[in-house]
Coordinates of C-alpha atoms (C1' of nucleotides) in Angstrom, one line a residue:
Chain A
X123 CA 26.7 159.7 118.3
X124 CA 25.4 156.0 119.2
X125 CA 27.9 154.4 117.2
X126 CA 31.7 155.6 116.8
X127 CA 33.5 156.5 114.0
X128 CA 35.8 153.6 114.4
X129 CA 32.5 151.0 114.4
X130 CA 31.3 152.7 110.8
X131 CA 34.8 151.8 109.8
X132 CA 34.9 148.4 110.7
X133 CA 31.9 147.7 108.9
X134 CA 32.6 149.0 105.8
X135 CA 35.6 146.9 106.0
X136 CA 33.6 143.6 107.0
X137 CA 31.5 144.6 104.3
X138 CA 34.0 144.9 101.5
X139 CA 35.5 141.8 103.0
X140 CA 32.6 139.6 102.7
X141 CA 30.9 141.4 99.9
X142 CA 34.3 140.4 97.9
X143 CA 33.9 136.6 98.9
X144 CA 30.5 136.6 97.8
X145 CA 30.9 138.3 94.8
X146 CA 33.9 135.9 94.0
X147 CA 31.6 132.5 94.5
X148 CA 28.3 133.6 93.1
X149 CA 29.2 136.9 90.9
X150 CA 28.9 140.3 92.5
X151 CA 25.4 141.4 90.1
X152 CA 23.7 138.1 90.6
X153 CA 24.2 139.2 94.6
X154 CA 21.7 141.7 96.2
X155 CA 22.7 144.6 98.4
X156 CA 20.4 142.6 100.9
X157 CA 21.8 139.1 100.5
X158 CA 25.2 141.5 100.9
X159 CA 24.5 143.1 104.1
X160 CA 22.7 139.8 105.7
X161 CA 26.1 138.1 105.1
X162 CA 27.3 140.4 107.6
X163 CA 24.7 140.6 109.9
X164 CA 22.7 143.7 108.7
X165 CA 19.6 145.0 107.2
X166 CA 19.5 146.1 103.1
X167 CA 18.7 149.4 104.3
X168 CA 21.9 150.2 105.8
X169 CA 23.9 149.8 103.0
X170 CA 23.4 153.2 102.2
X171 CA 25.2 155.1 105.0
X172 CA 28.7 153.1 103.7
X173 CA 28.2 152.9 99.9
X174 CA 26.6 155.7 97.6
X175 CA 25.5 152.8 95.2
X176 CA 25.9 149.0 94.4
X177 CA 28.4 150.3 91.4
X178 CA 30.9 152.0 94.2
X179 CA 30.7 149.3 96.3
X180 CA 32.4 146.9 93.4
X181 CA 34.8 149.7 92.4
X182 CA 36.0 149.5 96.0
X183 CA 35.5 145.5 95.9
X184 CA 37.9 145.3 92.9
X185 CA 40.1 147.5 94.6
X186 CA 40.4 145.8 97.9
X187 CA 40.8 142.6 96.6
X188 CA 44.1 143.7 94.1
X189 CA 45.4 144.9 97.4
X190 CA 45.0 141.9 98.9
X191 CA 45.4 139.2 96.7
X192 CA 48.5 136.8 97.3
X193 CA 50.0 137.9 94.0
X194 CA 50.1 141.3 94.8
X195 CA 52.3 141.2 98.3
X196 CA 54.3 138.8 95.6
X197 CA 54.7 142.1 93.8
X198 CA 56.1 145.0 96.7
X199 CA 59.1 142.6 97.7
X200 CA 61.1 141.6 94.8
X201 CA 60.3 138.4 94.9
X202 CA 63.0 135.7 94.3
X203 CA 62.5 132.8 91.4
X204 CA 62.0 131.0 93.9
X205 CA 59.4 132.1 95.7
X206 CA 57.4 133.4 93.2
X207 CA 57.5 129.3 91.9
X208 CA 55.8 128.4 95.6
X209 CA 53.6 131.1 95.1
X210 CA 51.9 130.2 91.7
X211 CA 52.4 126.2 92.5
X212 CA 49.6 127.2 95.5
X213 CA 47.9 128.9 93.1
X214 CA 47.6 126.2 90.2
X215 CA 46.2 124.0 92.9
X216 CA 42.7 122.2 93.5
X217 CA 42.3 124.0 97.0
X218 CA 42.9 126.7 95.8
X219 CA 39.9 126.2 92.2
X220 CA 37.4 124.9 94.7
X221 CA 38.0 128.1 96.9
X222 CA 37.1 131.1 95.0
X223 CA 35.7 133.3 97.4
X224 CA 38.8 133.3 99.4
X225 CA 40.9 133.1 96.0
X226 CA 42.4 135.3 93.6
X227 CA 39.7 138.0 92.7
X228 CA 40.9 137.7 88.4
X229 CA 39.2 134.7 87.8
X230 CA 35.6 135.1 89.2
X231 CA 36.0 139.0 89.0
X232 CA 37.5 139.1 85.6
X233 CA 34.6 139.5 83.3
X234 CA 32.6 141.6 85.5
X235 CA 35.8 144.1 85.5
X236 CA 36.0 143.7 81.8
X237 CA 32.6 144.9 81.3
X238 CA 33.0 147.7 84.3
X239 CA 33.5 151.6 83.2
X240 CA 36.7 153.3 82.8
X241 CA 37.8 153.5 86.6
X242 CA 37.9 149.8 87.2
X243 CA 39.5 148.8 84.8
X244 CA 41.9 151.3 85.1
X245 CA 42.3 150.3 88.7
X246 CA 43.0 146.4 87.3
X247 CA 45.5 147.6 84.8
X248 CA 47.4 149.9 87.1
X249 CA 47.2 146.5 89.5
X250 CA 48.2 144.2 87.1
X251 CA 50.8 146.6 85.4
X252 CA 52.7 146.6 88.6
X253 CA 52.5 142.8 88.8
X254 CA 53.9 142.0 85.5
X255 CA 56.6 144.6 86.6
X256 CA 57.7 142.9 89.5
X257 CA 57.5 139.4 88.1
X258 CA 59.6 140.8 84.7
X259 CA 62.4 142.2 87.2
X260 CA 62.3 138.7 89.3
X261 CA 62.4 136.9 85.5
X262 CA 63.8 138.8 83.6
X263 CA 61.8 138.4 80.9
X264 CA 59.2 141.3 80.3
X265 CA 57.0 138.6 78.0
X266 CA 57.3 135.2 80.2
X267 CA 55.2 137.5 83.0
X268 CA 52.9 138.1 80.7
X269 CA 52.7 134.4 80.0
X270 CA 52.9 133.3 83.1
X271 CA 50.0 135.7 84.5
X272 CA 47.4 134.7 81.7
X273 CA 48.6 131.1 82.5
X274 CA 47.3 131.5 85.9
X275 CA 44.1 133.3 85.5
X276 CA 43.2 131.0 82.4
X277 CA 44.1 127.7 83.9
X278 CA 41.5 128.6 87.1
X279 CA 38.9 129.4 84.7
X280 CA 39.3 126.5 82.4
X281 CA 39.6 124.3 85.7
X282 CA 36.2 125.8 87.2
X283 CA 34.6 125.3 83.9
X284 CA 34.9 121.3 84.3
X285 CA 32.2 119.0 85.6
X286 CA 35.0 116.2 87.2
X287 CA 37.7 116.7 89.6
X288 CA 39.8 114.0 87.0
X289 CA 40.4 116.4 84.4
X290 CA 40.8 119.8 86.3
X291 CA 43.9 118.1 87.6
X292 CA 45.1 117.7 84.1
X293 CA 44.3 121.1 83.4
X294 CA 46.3 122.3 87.4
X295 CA 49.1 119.7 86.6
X296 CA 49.6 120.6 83.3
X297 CA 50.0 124.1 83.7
X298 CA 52.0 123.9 87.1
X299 CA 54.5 121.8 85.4
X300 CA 54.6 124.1 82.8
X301 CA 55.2 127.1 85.4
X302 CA 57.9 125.1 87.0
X303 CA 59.8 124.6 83.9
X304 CA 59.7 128.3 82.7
X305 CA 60.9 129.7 86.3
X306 CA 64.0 127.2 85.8
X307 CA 64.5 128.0 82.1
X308 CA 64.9 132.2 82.0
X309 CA 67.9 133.8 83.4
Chain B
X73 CA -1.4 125.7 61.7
X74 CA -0.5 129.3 60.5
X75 CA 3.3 129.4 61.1
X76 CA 5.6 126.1 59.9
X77 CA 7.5 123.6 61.7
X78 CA 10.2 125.0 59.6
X79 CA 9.5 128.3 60.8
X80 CA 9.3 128.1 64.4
X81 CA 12.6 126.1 63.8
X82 CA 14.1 128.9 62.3
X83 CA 13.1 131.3 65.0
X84 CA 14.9 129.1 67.5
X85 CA 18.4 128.9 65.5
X86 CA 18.1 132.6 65.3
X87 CA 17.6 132.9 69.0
X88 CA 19.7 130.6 70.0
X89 CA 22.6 132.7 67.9
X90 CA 21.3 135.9 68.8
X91 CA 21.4 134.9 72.3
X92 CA 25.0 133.8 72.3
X93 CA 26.1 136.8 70.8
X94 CA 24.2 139.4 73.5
X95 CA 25.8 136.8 76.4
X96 CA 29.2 137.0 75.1
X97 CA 29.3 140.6 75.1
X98 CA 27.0 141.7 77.9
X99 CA 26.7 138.6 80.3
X100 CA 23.6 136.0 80.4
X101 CA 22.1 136.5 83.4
X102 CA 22.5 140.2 82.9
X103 CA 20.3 139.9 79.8
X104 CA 16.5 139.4 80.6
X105 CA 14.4 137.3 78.4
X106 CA 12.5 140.6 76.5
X107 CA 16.0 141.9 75.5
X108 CA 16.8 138.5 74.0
X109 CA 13.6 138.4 72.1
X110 CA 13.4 141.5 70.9
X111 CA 16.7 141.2 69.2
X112 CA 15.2 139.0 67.0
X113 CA 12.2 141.2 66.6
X114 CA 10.0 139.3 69.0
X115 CA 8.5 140.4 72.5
X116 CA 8.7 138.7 75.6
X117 CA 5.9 136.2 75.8
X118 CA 6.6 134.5 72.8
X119 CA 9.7 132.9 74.3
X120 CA 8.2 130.3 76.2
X121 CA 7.2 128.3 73.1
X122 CA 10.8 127.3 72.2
X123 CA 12.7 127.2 75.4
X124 CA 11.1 126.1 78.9
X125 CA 13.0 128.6 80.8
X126 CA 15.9 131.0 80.6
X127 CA 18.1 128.3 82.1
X128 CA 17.6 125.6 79.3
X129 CA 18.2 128.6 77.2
X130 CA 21.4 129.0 78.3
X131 CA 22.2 125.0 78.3
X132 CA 21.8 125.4 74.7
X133 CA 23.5 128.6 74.0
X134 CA 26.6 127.0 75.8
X135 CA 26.3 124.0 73.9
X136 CA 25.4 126.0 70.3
X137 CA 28.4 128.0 71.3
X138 CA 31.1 125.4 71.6
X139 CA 29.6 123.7 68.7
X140 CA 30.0 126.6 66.8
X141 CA 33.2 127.8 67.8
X142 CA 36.4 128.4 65.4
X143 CA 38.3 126.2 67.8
X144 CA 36.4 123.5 67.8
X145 CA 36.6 123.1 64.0
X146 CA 40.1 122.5 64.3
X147 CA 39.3 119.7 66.6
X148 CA 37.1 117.8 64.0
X149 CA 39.6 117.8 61.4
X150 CA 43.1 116.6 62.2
X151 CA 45.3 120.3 62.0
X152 CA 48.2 120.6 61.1
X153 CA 50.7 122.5 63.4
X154 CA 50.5 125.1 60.7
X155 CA 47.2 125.2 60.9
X156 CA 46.5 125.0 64.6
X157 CA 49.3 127.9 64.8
X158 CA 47.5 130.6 62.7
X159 CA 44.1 130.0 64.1
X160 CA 45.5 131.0 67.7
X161 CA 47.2 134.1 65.9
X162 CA 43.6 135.4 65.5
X163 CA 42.5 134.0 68.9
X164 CA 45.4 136.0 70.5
X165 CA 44.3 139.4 68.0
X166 CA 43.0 142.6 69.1
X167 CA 39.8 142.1 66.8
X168 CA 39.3 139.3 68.9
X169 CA 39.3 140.7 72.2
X170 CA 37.2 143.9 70.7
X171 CA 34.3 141.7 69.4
X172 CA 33.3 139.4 72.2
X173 CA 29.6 139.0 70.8
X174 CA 31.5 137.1 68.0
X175 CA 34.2 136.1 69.4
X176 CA 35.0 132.2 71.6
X177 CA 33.1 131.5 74.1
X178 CA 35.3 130.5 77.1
X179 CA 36.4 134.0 78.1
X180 CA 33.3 135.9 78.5
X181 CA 30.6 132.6 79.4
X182 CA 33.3 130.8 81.1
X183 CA 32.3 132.5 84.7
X184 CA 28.6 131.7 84.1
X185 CA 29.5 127.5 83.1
X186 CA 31.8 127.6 86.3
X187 CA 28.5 128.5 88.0
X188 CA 26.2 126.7 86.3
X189 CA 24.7 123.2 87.2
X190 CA 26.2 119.9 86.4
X191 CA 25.2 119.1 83.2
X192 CA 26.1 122.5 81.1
X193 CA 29.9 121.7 83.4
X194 CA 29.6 118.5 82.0
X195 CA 28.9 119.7 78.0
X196 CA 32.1 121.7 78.4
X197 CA 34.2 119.1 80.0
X198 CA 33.4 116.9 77.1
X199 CA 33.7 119.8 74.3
X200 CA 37.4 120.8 76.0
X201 CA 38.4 117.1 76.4
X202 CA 37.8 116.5 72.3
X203 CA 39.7 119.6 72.1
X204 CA 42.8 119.2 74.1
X205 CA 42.9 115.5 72.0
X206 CA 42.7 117.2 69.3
X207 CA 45.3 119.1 70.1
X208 CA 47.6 116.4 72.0
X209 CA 47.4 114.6 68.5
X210 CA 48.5 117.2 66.3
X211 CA 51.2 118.7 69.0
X212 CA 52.5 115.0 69.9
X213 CA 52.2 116.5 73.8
X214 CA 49.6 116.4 76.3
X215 CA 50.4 118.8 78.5
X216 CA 51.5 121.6 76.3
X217 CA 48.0 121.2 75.2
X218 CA 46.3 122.0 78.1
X219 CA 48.7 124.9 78.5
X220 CA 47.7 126.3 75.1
X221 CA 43.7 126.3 76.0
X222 CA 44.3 127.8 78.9
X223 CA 46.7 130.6 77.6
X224 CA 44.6 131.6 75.1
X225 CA 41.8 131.9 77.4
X226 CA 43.5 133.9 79.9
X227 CA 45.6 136.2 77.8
X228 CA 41.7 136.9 76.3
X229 CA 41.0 137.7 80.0
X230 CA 43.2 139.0 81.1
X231 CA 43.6 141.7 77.9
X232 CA 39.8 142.6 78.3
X233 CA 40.1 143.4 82.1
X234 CA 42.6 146.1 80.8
X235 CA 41.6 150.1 79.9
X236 CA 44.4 151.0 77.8
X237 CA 44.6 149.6 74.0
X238 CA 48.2 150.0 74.5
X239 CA 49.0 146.9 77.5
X240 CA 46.0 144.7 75.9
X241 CA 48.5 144.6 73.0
X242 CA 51.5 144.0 75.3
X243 CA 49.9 140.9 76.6
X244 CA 48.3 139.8 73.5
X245 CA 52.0 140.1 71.5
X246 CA 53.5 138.0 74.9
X247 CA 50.9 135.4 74.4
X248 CA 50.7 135.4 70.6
X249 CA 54.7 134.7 70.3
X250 CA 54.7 132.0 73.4
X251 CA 52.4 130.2 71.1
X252 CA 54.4 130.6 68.1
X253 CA 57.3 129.6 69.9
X254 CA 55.9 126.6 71.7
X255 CA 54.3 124.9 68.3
X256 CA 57.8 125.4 66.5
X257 CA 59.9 123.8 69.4
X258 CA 58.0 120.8 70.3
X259 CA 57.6 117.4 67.8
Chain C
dG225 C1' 24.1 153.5 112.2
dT226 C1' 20.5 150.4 111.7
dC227 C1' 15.9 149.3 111.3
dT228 C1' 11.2 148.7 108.8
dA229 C1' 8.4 150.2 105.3
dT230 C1' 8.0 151.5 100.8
dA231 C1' 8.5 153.4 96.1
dC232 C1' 9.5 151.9 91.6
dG233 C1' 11.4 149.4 87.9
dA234 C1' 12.9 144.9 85.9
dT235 C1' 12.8 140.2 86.2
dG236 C1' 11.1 135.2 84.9
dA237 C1' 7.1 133.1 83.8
dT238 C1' 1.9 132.4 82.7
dA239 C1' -3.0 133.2 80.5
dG240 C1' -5.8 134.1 76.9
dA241 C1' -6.8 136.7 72.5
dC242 C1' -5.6 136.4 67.7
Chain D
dG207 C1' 3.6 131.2 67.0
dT208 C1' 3.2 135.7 68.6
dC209 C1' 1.0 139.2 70.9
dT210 C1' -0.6 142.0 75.1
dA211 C1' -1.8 141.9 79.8
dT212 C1' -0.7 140.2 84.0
dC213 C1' 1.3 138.0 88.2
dA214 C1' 4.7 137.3 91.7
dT215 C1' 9.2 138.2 92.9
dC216 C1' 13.2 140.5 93.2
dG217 C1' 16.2 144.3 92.2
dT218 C1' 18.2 149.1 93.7
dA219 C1' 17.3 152.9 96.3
dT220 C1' 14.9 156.2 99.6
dA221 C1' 12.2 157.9 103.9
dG222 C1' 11.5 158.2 108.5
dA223 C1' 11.4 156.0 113.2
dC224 C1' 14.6 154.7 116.8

DNA sequence: GTCTATACGATGATAGAC
DNA sequence: GTCTATCATCGTATAGAC
């Protein structure tokens, strides 16, 4: 073969990779396979020897970026209060709402998952099932990780929604502080 | 002239609602401009004498939207606590998060105004800033306002992402008695 | 494995008949 | 004002050369 194994699987993972910051900036549908595979230096054509379909490719999109995202390493090591507090202060920031393709994948992702079949959403809810897991142990409070999750994803999306940099700090500040206070609060 | 100002008025309105509802539940850009006609009964071509393109469509569905939206009406009229408290009980309701297409339009739009140009950013900066005073005013509390919009919309989020009816409810029940909670303690 | 070429449908938008 | 017909472009996906 003219091309090793090892090189079809390092471009299927470049792919994913920059397929998933792409699809986090300008929405994964409104992205062709071509505009895709140029990204990483390809042809349209050869999307087809690493993806069965467009549809696959976000399933595995979604799925790599759970794994991935910040919140989830958060969730395999028990987490202290404290860290978890660092964690979603970098996340209620401006860098971090004028960064979404190399963000968390909820907000930009989130209503192209909701309106995804079955096995992507299942794959979010197993992902986010474990989160809220983690963060209840860490809280000890099953609903304040609920809270604090939809906190997140909806402050980010209210932020991006803004037209002036003024009042998505309000928005960040408002909901960091709030964040802050709850960590201290519980326990 | 064979049809009415009146009616070509009338056709508008109904697109213009129409419209909203087929981008809240399947995504605007995902919706071409013959499906949005023909759910008013109209084909394709005739579109093009109401709107200039699909974009300014979209400027006004966004605007139509907020205008429109149970949320907003709080805003106009000073709530009371009481008042603000069990309209976000039905924001925060399973009905809710099963019936986008009639449903706010934050969650399931919000992506598409992140993404969109300047001036629909700008309509919903100003639509969320007369909100959040509204809500300041009636809550005594700036920043628990902010927290509020931005719970709502991500517990909405979040919840839709899911595939089981059973965790949509968890998060919804975490949000819905946060908000309780938080109205009751502040003042 | 990647390329070019291509099939085929859907898209946003326009032109002209009624 | 709405229709049908049409254009140009873009979408996903496939076929065959290299």
């Amino acid at each position: 073969m003219r091309y090793s194994n090892e090189h079809k699987q390092q471009t299927r993972e470049r792919l994913l990779s920059s397929s998933g910051a792409l699809a986090k900036r300008g929405g994964f549908s409104s992205t062709g396979v071509a505009g895709l595979m140029k990204a990483i230096g390809l042809t349209g054509g050869a999307f087809y020897n690493h993806f069965p379909s467009k549809d696959d490719l976000f399933t595995e999109v979604v799925r790599q970026e759970l794994h991935n995202s910040p919140l989830a390493r958060l969730a395999t090591q028990g987490a202290s209060r404290e860290r978890l507090g660092r964690c979603l202060q970098q996340y209620l920031s401006l860098a971090h709402l004028h960064n979404a393709e190399s963000g968390c994948p909820l907000p930009p992702l989130g209503v192209e998952i909701a309106r995804a079949a079955a096995p992507v959403r299942e794959e979010a809810e197993h992902w986010l099932v474990d989160l809220h897991q983690a963060w209840s142990a860490t809280l000890e409070d099953d609903q304040l990780a609920w809270v604090l999750i939809s906190q997140c994803v909806g402050a980010l999306m209210v932020g991006r929604m803004l037209a002036t940099e003024h009042v998505q700090s309000q928005v960040l500040d408002a909901s960091r502080q709030f964040v802050e206070k709850a960590l201290h609060e519980v326990g």
